[in-house]
Amino acid sequence: MRRGVHCGIAGLGQYSLSCRQEPWKDSLRLQRARYSSHKAVLRYQYGSRRGQRLGVVHAAASSSSSDSRGEELRTVVRLALPALVVVTSDPLQTLVDSAVLGTYSTLHLAAVGPNTAIFNSIFQIFTFIGITTATTVSGSEGEEEIRSTVSTAMFLAVFFGILSVFVLHGGLGSWILSGMGTDARVIPLAREYLLIRAMGLPCVLVMNAFQGLCLGKQDTITPMIVCAMATAINIVWDIILVSQYHMGVKGAALATVSAQFCGMVAMALMVFRSNTYSEIRFKDLFALPRADRVKKFATVGCTLIARTLAGMSAYVSMATAATRMGIIASASHQVAMQLFWFISYLPEPLSMAAQTLVAKEYTKNPPAAASWARMLVTSGVLFAIVLSISAAGALAWGAGLFSKDVLIRQTVSSLAPYGALAMAICSMMMMFDGISLGSNALLHLPAGVGLGLVSVLCILYTTAHFGLPSVWWALSGFYASRLFVHVLYYGIVSRPRNVFFVRDAASL
């Protein structure tokens, strides 16, 4: 019984102890629950605040990125819009010549056709003067470098301009016209236009050098004003000399040369009166060039001249093929090409902006140059679509501005789809050209034009029986070949080191 009592007492004691311990356990559980709840509240509050802070950071980063992108677009527009007037000035003057002469005489219009190819080719050969001036001035580190660059550019412009006049007047111009298969009835008029128009070449090259200086300084307003003035002078003289005094191709050539001379004088006056060019002195225009500057111009010039000669051969081949198809085909090709050339110059401002902006940042801040390059390529794609539609519309409905001949108008209208395709490819190709010039990636340019020349000759040879459309197929093939080489170079050949992928100056 004691044992049972003891057991009962023991059990009662254990029960009593257990009952005394339960409030302590409940209190401990409650404290733990409160602590966990408080910890959860703190975690929630901290997370919310952190989320708010992260949201503010992300919003600020997004705003900064948006502001940066907006500033980039404003910079491109600031350079590109005035440059649009600059690059369209010369083709607009030729367009006016064609329009006035087309309403005057089909024979006179046909005489301008081969000359357009000749003078465009000469201008393209010497574009290295303006391009080298722009890239050197844009990346220059001192006034002395700018002065020596300007002196070299002016010396080369005057020298090659005068040399071109003597060469064309010495018989080569007439030989080129005959070699292009110009109709015998057209050759006298074409020769007259060529000999007069050649006198303006020194003015054109000097203006090109000045434009390179302005572009290097990111000043597109000055050349815009000058080119707009020159275009207005050309239009007025065209109307007076051709339409009023019936001087034909002679009047058109005189109008163009007078406009070029006035443009050169106005450009020089505006540059020397502007504070933007305070480091340039008038005597710098007449200083002898330095050997190191000439070497740099020669390095860029040899590459670009090789590219231009191949391109000139391609354009001359197409003009020759059209000329040999007869007067109607030659005149139609002249009208169509003038419309096409004018529109094809519209992507040039973006190309010029790419050249200037990439050249400025490429060696100093490669990531910024890469950002510019990618943005400009994206813009180029959109621009190519717009210009393709514009080219189709211009060829379909614009021929009436240049000729009253029904057959010429119908022929030009039939070229609309081919012109649209060529324009889309040309726009993208020109964008890559500008990026290549700005980043000094020049070695693949002659290869692209060389491949384009081979494409032109092959297409013209195999499709000649299709008539004038074969010339425009060749034009599309020419641009497509050049674009293909650009994509191959930047996408595969130089991918780790080119402007689109380089991360720091040490990798250049």
Coordinates of C-alpha atoms in Angstrom, one line a residue:
M1 CA 0.0 0.0 0.0
R2 CA 2.8 2.4 0.8
R3 CA 4.3 1.5 -2.5
G4 CA 0.9 2.5 -4.1
V5 CA 0.8 5.6 -2.0
H6 CA 4.3 6.5 -2.9
C7 CA 3.5 5.9 -6.5
G8 CA 0.4 8.0 -6.2
I9 CA 2.3 10.8 -4.5
A10 CA 5.1 10.6 -7.0
G11 CA 2.5 10.7 -9.8
L12 CA 0.7 13.5 -8.1
G13 CA 4.1 15.3 -7.7
Q14 CA 4.9 14.8 -11.4
Y15 CA 1.5 16.0 -12.4
S16 CA 1.8 19.1 -10.1
L17 CA 5.3 19.8 -11.5
S18 CA 3.9 19.4 -15.0
C19 CA 1.1 21.8 -14.2
R20 CA 3.5 24.3 -12.8
Q21 CA 5.7 24.1 -15.9
E22 CA 2.9 24.7 -18.5
P23 CA 2.6 28.5 -18.0
W24 CA 6.3 28.9 -18.6
K25 CA 6.2 26.8 -21.7
D26 CA 3.2 28.8 -23.0
S27 CA 5.0 32.1 -22.2
L28 CA 8.1 30.8 -24.1
R29 CA 6.0 29.8 -27.1
L30 CA 4.3 33.1 -27.0
Q31 CA 7.5 35.1 -26.9
R32 CA 8.9 33.0 -29.8
A33 CA 5.8 33.6 -31.8
R34 CA 5.9 37.3 -31.1
Y35 CA 9.6 37.4 -32.0
S36 CA 9.0 35.6 -35.2
S37 CA 6.1 37.9 -36.1
H38 CA 8.2 40.9 -35.3
K39 CA 11.0 39.6 -37.4
A40 CA 8.6 38.9 -40.3
V41 CA 7.3 42.5 -40.0
L42 CA 10.8 43.9 -40.0
R43 CA 11.7 41.7 -43.0
Y44 CA 8.6 42.9 -44.8
Q45 CA 9.3 46.5 -44.0
Y46 CA 13.0 46.2 -45.0
G47 CA 12.0 44.4 -48.1
S48 CA 9.4 47.0 -49.0
R49 CA 11.9 49.9 -48.4
R50 CA 14.6 48.0 -50.3
G51 CA 12.1 47.4 -53.1
Q52 CA 11.3 51.1 -53.1
R53 CA 14.9 52.0 -53.1
L54 CA 15.6 49.5 -55.9
G55 CA 12.6 50.8 -57.8
V56 CA 14.0 54.3 -57.5
V57 CA 17.4 53.1 -58.6
H58 CA 15.9 51.3 -61.6
A59 CA 13.7 54.2 -62.5
A60 CA 16.7 56.6 -62.3
A61 CA 18.8 54.2 -64.4
S62 CA 16.0 53.9 -66.9
S63 CA 15.5 57.7 -67.0
S64 CA 19.3 58.2 -67.4
S65 CA 19.4 55.7 -70.2
S66 CA 16.4 57.3 -71.9
D67 CA 17.9 60.8 -71.5
S68 CA 21.2 59.5 -72.9
R69 CA 19.5 58.0 -75.9
G70 CA 17.5 61.1 -76.4
E71 CA 20.6 63.2 -76.3
E72 CA 22.3 60.9 -78.9
L73 CA 19.3 61.3 -81.2
R74 CA 19.4 65.1 -80.8
T75 CA 23.1 65.1 -81.7
V76 CA 22.5 63.0 -84.8
V77 CA 19.6 65.2 -85.9
R78 CA 21.7 68.4 -85.2
L79 CA 24.4 67.1 -87.5
A80 CA 22.3 65.3 -90.1
L81 CA 19.6 67.9 -90.9
P82 CA 22.0 70.7 -92.1
A83 CA 24.2 68.0 -93.7
L84 CA 21.1 67.0 -95.8
V85 CA 21.3 70.3 -97.5
V86 CA 25.0 69.9 -98.1
V87 CA 24.9 66.5 -99.7
T88 CA 21.9 67.2 -101.8
S89 CA 23.2 70.5 -103.2
D90 CA 25.3 69.0 -106.0
P91 CA 22.7 66.4 -107.1
L92 CA 20.0 69.0 -106.9
Q93 CA 21.9 71.2 -109.2
T94 CA 22.4 68.4 -111.7
L95 CA 18.7 67.5 -111.2
V96 CA 17.8 71.1 -112.1
D97 CA 20.0 70.9 -115.2
S98 CA 18.3 67.7 -116.3
A99 CA 14.8 69.1 -115.7
V100 CA 15.5 72.4 -117.6
L101 CA 17.2 70.6 -120.5
G102 CA 14.6 67.8 -120.6
T103 CA 11.9 70.4 -121.4
Y104 CA 14.3 72.1 -123.8
S105 CA 15.5 69.2 -125.9
T106 CA 15.8 65.4 -125.6
L107 CA 19.1 65.5 -127.4
H108 CA 20.5 68.0 -124.9
L109 CA 19.2 65.9 -122.1
A110 CA 21.0 62.8 -123.5
A111 CA 24.2 64.9 -123.7
V112 CA 24.2 65.5 -119.9
G113 CA 23.9 61.7 -119.2
P114 CA 27.5 60.6 -119.8
N115 CA 28.9 63.8 -118.3
T116 CA 27.0 63.2 -115.1
A117 CA 28.8 59.8 -114.7
I118 CA 32.2 61.5 -115.5
F119 CA 31.9 64.3 -113.0
N120 CA 30.4 62.2 -110.3
S121 CA 33.3 59.8 -110.7
I122 CA 35.9 62.6 -110.5
F123 CA 34.3 64.1 -107.4
Q124 CA 34.3 60.6 -105.8
I125 CA 37.9 60.1 -106.6
F126 CA 38.9 63.1 -104.6
T127 CA 36.5 62.8 -101.7
F128 CA 39.4 61.5 -99.6
I129 CA 40.5 65.2 -99.2
G130 CA 37.3 66.1 -97.3
I131 CA 37.1 62.7 -95.5
T132 CA 40.6 62.8 -94.2
T133 CA 40.2 66.5 -93.2
A134 CA 37.0 65.7 -91.2
T135 CA 38.4 62.6 -89.4
T136 CA 41.7 64.3 -88.6
V137 CA 40.2 67.6 -87.3
S138 CA 37.6 65.7 -85.3
G139 CA 40.2 63.7 -83.4
S140 CA 42.9 66.4 -83.3
E141 CA 44.6 67.3 -80.0
G142 CA 46.0 70.7 -80.9
E143 CA 45.7 73.8 -83.1
E144 CA 48.9 73.0 -84.9
E145 CA 47.6 69.7 -86.1
I146 CA 44.4 71.4 -87.4
R147 CA 46.4 74.1 -89.2
S148 CA 48.7 71.6 -91.0
T149 CA 45.7 69.5 -91.9
V150 CA 43.9 72.4 -93.5
S151 CA 47.0 73.5 -95.4
T152 CA 47.5 70.0 -96.8
A153 CA 43.9 69.7 -97.8
M154 CA 43.8 73.1 -99.6
F155 CA 47.0 72.3 -101.4
L156 CA 45.8 69.0 -102.6
A157 CA 42.4 70.4 -103.6
V158 CA 43.9 73.2 -105.7
F159 CA 46.5 70.9 -107.3
F160 CA 44.2 68.1 -108.2
G161 CA 41.5 70.5 -109.4
I162 CA 43.8 72.3 -111.8
L163 CA 45.2 68.9 -112.9
S164 CA 41.7 67.6 -113.7
V165 CA 41.0 70.7 -115.8
F166 CA 44.1 70.2 -117.9
V167 CA 43.5 66.5 -118.3
L168 CA 39.9 66.9 -119.5
H169 CA 40.7 69.8 -121.8
G170 CA 43.7 67.9 -123.1
G171 CA 41.6 65.3 -124.9
L172 CA 40.9 62.7 -122.3
G173 CA 37.3 64.0 -121.8
S174 CA 36.5 63.6 -125.5
W175 CA 38.1 60.1 -125.5
I176 CA 36.0 59.1 -122.5
L177 CA 32.8 60.3 -124.1
S178 CA 33.6 58.3 -127.2
G179 CA 34.6 55.2 -125.2
M180 CA 31.3 55.3 -123.4
G181 CA 29.5 54.8 -126.7
T182 CA 27.9 58.2 -126.8
D183 CA 25.7 58.7 -129.9
A184 CA 27.5 60.6 -132.7
R185 CA 24.7 63.2 -132.7
V186 CA 25.2 63.8 -129.0
I187 CA 29.0 64.0 -128.8
P188 CA 29.4 67.6 -129.8
L189 CA 26.9 68.8 -127.2
A190 CA 28.3 66.5 -124.6
R191 CA 31.9 67.7 -125.3
E192 CA 30.8 71.4 -125.0
Y193 CA 29.1 70.7 -121.6
L194 CA 32.2 68.8 -120.4
L195 CA 34.7 71.5 -121.3
I196 CA 32.8 74.2 -119.5
R197 CA 31.8 72.2 -116.5
A198 CA 35.4 71.1 -116.0
M199 CA 36.4 74.7 -115.2
G200 CA 34.5 74.4 -111.9
L201 CA 36.4 71.4 -110.6
P202 CA 39.0 73.4 -108.5
C203 CA 36.1 75.2 -106.8
V204 CA 34.4 71.9 -106.1
L205 CA 37.5 70.3 -104.5
V206 CA 38.2 73.4 -102.4
M207 CA 34.7 73.4 -101.1
N208 CA 35.0 69.7 -100.3
A209 CA 38.1 70.5 -98.2
F210 CA 36.2 73.3 -96.4
Q211 CA 33.3 71.0 -95.8
G212 CA 35.7 68.5 -94.3
L213 CA 36.9 71.1 -91.9
C214 CA 33.4 72.1 -90.9
L215 CA 32.3 68.5 -90.4
G216 CA 35.4 67.9 -88.2
K217 CA 34.3 70.8 -86.1
Q218 CA 30.7 69.4 -86.1
D219 CA 29.6 72.5 -87.8
T220 CA 27.0 71.7 -90.5
I221 CA 25.3 75.0 -90.5
T222 CA 28.0 76.9 -92.4
P223 CA 28.1 74.4 -95.4
M224 CA 24.3 74.2 -95.3
I225 CA 24.0 78.0 -95.9
V226 CA 26.7 78.0 -98.6
C227 CA 25.3 75.0 -100.5
A228 CA 21.7 76.4 -100.3
M229 CA 23.0 79.7 -101.8
A230 CA 24.9 77.9 -104.5
T231 CA 21.9 75.8 -105.4
A232 CA 19.7 78.9 -105.6
I233 CA 22.2 80.6 -107.9
N234 CA 22.4 77.5 -110.2
I235 CA 18.6 77.4 -110.5
V236 CA 18.2 81.1 -111.3
W237 CA 21.0 80.9 -114.0
D238 CA 19.6 77.7 -115.4
I239 CA 16.2 79.3 -116.0
I240 CA 17.7 82.5 -117.4
L241 CA 20.4 80.9 -119.7
V242 CA 18.5 77.8 -120.9
S243 CA 14.9 78.7 -120.8
Q244 CA 15.1 82.4 -121.6
Y245 CA 18.3 82.7 -123.8
H246 CA 18.0 79.1 -125.2
M247 CA 21.7 78.3 -124.7
G248 CA 21.1 74.6 -124.1
V249 CA 23.9 72.5 -122.5
K250 CA 26.2 75.5 -122.6
G251 CA 23.9 77.6 -120.5
A252 CA 23.4 74.7 -118.0
A253 CA 27.2 74.2 -117.7
L254 CA 27.8 78.0 -117.2
A255 CA 25.1 78.1 -114.5
T256 CA 26.7 75.2 -112.6
V257 CA 30.2 76.6 -112.7
S258 CA 29.1 80.1 -111.6
A259 CA 27.3 78.5 -108.7
Q260 CA 30.3 76.5 -107.7
F261 CA 32.6 79.5 -107.8
C262 CA 30.3 81.6 -105.7
G263 CA 29.9 78.7 -103.2
M264 CA 33.7 78.5 -102.8
V265 CA 34.1 82.2 -102.1
A266 CA 31.2 82.3 -99.7
M267 CA 32.5 79.2 -97.8
A268 CA 36.0 80.8 -97.3
L269 CA 34.5 84.1 -96.1
M270 CA 32.1 82.4 -93.6
V271 CA 34.9 80.2 -92.2
F272 CA 37.3 83.0 -91.5
R273 CA 34.6 85.2 -90.0
S274 CA 33.4 82.5 -87.5
N275 CA 34.8 82.1 -84.0
T276 CA 34.5 78.4 -84.4
Y277 CA 37.6 78.4 -86.6
S278 CA 39.6 81.0 -84.7
E279 CA 42.8 78.8 -84.9
I280 CA 42.7 78.9 -88.7
R281 CA 44.6 81.8 -90.3
F282 CA 44.3 83.0 -93.8
K283 CA 47.9 82.3 -94.6
D284 CA 47.3 78.6 -93.7
L285 CA 45.5 78.3 -97.0
F286 CA 48.7 79.0 -98.9
A287 CA 51.2 77.2 -96.6
L288 CA 53.1 74.2 -98.0
P289 CA 51.9 70.9 -96.7
R290 CA 54.0 68.9 -94.2
A291 CA 55.3 65.5 -95.1
D292 CA 53.6 63.6 -92.3
R293 CA 50.2 65.2 -93.2
V294 CA 50.7 64.3 -96.9
K295 CA 51.5 60.8 -95.9
K296 CA 48.3 60.5 -93.9
F297 CA 46.2 61.9 -96.8
A298 CA 48.0 59.5 -99.1
T299 CA 47.3 56.5 -96.9
V300 CA 43.6 57.2 -96.8
G301 CA 43.6 58.5 -100.4
C302 CA 45.1 55.3 -101.9
T303 CA 42.4 53.1 -100.3
L304 CA 39.5 55.4 -101.1
I305 CA 40.8 56.0 -104.7
A306 CA 41.1 52.3 -105.3
R307 CA 37.5 52.0 -104.0
T308 CA 36.4 54.9 -106.1
L309 CA 38.0 53.7 -109.3
A310 CA 36.3 50.4 -109.0
G311 CA 33.0 52.2 -108.3
M312 CA 33.6 54.6 -111.2
S313 CA 34.2 51.6 -113.5
A314 CA 30.9 50.1 -112.4
Y315 CA 28.9 53.3 -112.9
V316 CA 30.5 54.0 -116.2
S317 CA 29.8 50.5 -117.3
M318 CA 26.2 50.9 -116.5
A319 CA 26.0 54.3 -118.2
T320 CA 27.8 52.9 -121.2
A321 CA 25.3 50.0 -121.4
A322 CA 22.4 52.4 -121.3
T323 CA 24.0 54.8 -123.8
R324 CA 24.5 51.9 -126.4
M325 CA 20.8 51.1 -126.2
G326 CA 19.9 54.3 -128.1
I327 CA 18.9 57.9 -127.4
I328 CA 15.5 57.0 -125.8
A329 CA 17.2 54.5 -123.4
S330 CA 20.0 56.9 -122.7
A331 CA 17.7 59.8 -121.9
S332 CA 15.4 57.6 -119.8
H333 CA 18.4 56.3 -117.9
Q334 CA 19.6 59.8 -117.3
V335 CA 16.2 60.9 -115.9
A336 CA 15.9 57.8 -113.7
M337 CA 19.4 58.0 -112.4
Q338 CA 19.0 61.7 -111.6
L339 CA 15.9 60.9 -109.5
F340 CA 17.7 57.9 -107.9
W341 CA 20.9 59.9 -107.2
F342 CA 19.0 62.7 -105.6
I343 CA 17.2 60.3 -103.2
S344 CA 20.3 58.2 -102.6
Y345 CA 22.1 61.2 -101.2
L346 CA 19.5 61.4 -98.4
P347 CA 21.1 58.7 -96.2
E348 CA 24.4 60.5 -96.6
P349 CA 23.8 62.8 -93.6
L350 CA 23.5 59.8 -91.4
S351 CA 26.6 58.5 -92.9
M352 CA 28.4 61.8 -92.3
A353 CA 27.1 61.8 -88.7
A354 CA 28.4 58.3 -88.2
Q355 CA 31.8 59.3 -89.6
T356 CA 32.1 62.3 -87.3
L357 CA 30.7 60.8 -84.1
V358 CA 32.5 57.5 -84.4
A359 CA 35.8 59.2 -85.3
K360 CA 35.5 61.5 -82.2
E361 CA 35.0 58.7 -79.7
Y362 CA 36.7 55.6 -81.3
T363 CA 40.2 56.0 -79.8
K364 CA 39.2 57.9 -76.7
N365 CA 36.0 56.1 -75.6
P366 CA 35.4 52.9 -77.6
P367 CA 32.1 51.9 -75.8
A368 CA 30.6 55.2 -76.8
A369 CA 31.7 54.7 -80.4
A370 CA 30.1 51.2 -80.3
S371 CA 26.9 52.8 -79.0
W372 CA 26.9 55.3 -81.8
A373 CA 27.5 52.6 -84.4
R374 CA 24.7 50.4 -83.3
M375 CA 22.2 53.2 -83.0
L376 CA 23.1 54.5 -86.5
V377 CA 22.7 51.1 -88.0
T378 CA 19.3 50.7 -86.5
S379 CA 18.4 54.2 -87.8
G380 CA 19.7 53.2 -91.2
V381 CA 17.4 50.2 -91.4
L382 CA 14.3 52.4 -90.8
F383 CA 15.6 55.0 -93.2
A384 CA 16.2 52.4 -95.9
I385 CA 12.6 51.4 -95.8
V386 CA 11.4 55.0 -96.1
L387 CA 13.8 55.8 -99.0
S388 CA 12.9 52.6 -100.9
I389 CA 9.2 53.7 -101.0
S390 CA 10.3 57.2 -101.9
A391 CA 12.4 56.0 -104.8
A392 CA 9.6 53.8 -106.2
G393 CA 7.2 56.8 -106.1
A394 CA 9.7 59.2 -107.6
L395 CA 10.4 56.9 -110.6
A396 CA 6.8 56.0 -111.0
W397 CA 5.5 59.6 -111.1
G398 CA 8.4 61.9 -111.3
A399 CA 9.5 61.5 -114.9
G400 CA 7.0 64.1 -116.2
L401 CA 9.1 66.8 -114.5
F402 CA 12.0 66.1 -116.8
S403 CA 10.6 65.2 -120.2
K404 CA 7.5 65.6 -122.3
D405 CA 8.3 62.5 -124.3
V406 CA 5.7 59.8 -123.5
L407 CA 8.0 56.9 -124.3
I408 CA 10.7 58.3 -121.9
R409 CA 8.1 58.7 -119.1
Q410 CA 6.8 55.2 -119.6
T411 CA 10.3 53.7 -119.6
V412 CA 11.3 55.5 -116.4
S413 CA 8.1 54.5 -114.6
S414 CA 8.8 50.8 -115.5
L415 CA 12.0 51.0 -113.5
A416 CA 10.3 51.8 -110.2
P417 CA 10.5 48.4 -108.6
Y418 CA 14.2 48.0 -109.5
G419 CA 15.0 51.5 -108.2
A420 CA 13.2 50.7 -104.9
L421 CA 15.3 47.5 -104.3
A422 CA 18.6 49.3 -105.2
M423 CA 17.7 52.2 -102.9
A424 CA 17.1 50.0 -99.8
I425 CA 20.4 48.2 -100.3
C426 CA 22.3 51.5 -101.0
S427 CA 21.0 53.1 -97.8
M428 CA 22.4 50.4 -95.6
M429 CA 25.6 50.2 -97.5
M430 CA 26.2 53.9 -97.1
M431 CA 25.6 53.7 -93.3
F432 CA 28.4 51.1 -93.0
D433 CA 30.6 53.2 -95.2
G434 CA 30.3 56.1 -92.8
I435 CA 31.1 53.9 -89.8
S436 CA 34.1 52.4 -91.6
L437 CA 35.5 55.8 -92.4
G438 CA 35.0 57.0 -88.8
S439 CA 36.7 54.0 -87.3
N440 CA 39.5 54.0 -89.9
A441 CA 38.5 50.5 -91.1
L442 CA 39.4 51.1 -94.7
L443 CA 41.1 48.0 -96.0
H444 CA 37.9 46.1 -96.8
L445 CA 36.3 49.0 -98.8
P446 CA 38.2 48.4 -102.1
A447 CA 37.4 44.7 -101.8
G448 CA 33.6 45.4 -101.5
V449 CA 33.7 47.8 -104.5
G450 CA 35.8 45.3 -106.5
L451 CA 33.3 42.6 -105.9
G452 CA 30.6 45.0 -106.9
L453 CA 32.3 45.7 -110.2
V454 CA 32.5 42.0 -111.0
S455 CA 28.8 41.7 -110.2
V456 CA 27.9 44.6 -112.5
L457 CA 29.9 43.2 -115.4
C458 CA 28.5 39.7 -114.9
I459 CA 24.9 40.9 -114.7
L460 CA 25.3 43.3 -117.7
Y461 CA 26.8 40.5 -119.8
T462 CA 24.3 37.8 -118.9
T463 CA 21.1 40.0 -119.0
A464 CA 21.8 42.6 -121.7
H465 CA 18.9 41.2 -123.9
F466 CA 16.4 42.4 -121.2
G467 CA 17.2 46.0 -122.1
L468 CA 17.3 48.9 -119.6
P469 CA 16.1 46.9 -116.6
S470 CA 19.4 44.9 -116.8
V471 CA 21.3 48.1 -116.0
W472 CA 19.2 48.5 -112.8
W473 CA 19.7 44.8 -111.8
A474 CA 23.4 45.5 -112.1
L475 CA 23.0 48.6 -109.8
S476 CA 21.3 46.5 -107.1
G477 CA 24.0 43.8 -107.5
F478 CA 26.7 46.5 -107.1
Y479 CA 25.3 47.8 -103.8
A480 CA 24.4 44.3 -102.5
S481 CA 28.0 43.1 -103.0
R482 CA 29.4 46.1 -101.1
L483 CA 26.9 45.5 -98.2
F484 CA 27.8 41.8 -98.1
V485 CA 31.5 42.6 -97.7
H486 CA 30.6 45.1 -94.8
V487 CA 28.6 42.4 -93.0
L488 CA 31.3 39.8 -93.6
Y489 CA 34.0 42.1 -92.2
Y490 CA 32.2 43.3 -89.1
G491 CA 30.4 40.1 -88.4
I492 CA 33.2 37.6 -88.8
V493 CA 36.6 38.8 -90.0
S494 CA 37.2 41.6 -87.4
R495 CA 34.6 40.8 -84.9
P496 CA 36.7 40.9 -81.7
R497 CA 38.4 44.2 -82.6
N498 CA 36.0 46.3 -84.7
V499 CA 34.0 49.3 -83.6
F500 CA 30.9 47.3 -82.7
F501 CA 32.6 45.0 -80.2
V502 CA 35.8 46.6 -78.9
R503 CA 35.6 47.5 -75.2
D504 CA 38.6 49.6 -74.4
A505 CA 41.3 51.6 -76.2
A506 CA 44.0 49.0 -75.4
S507 CA 42.2 46.4 -77.6
L508 CA 42.4 48.6 -80.7

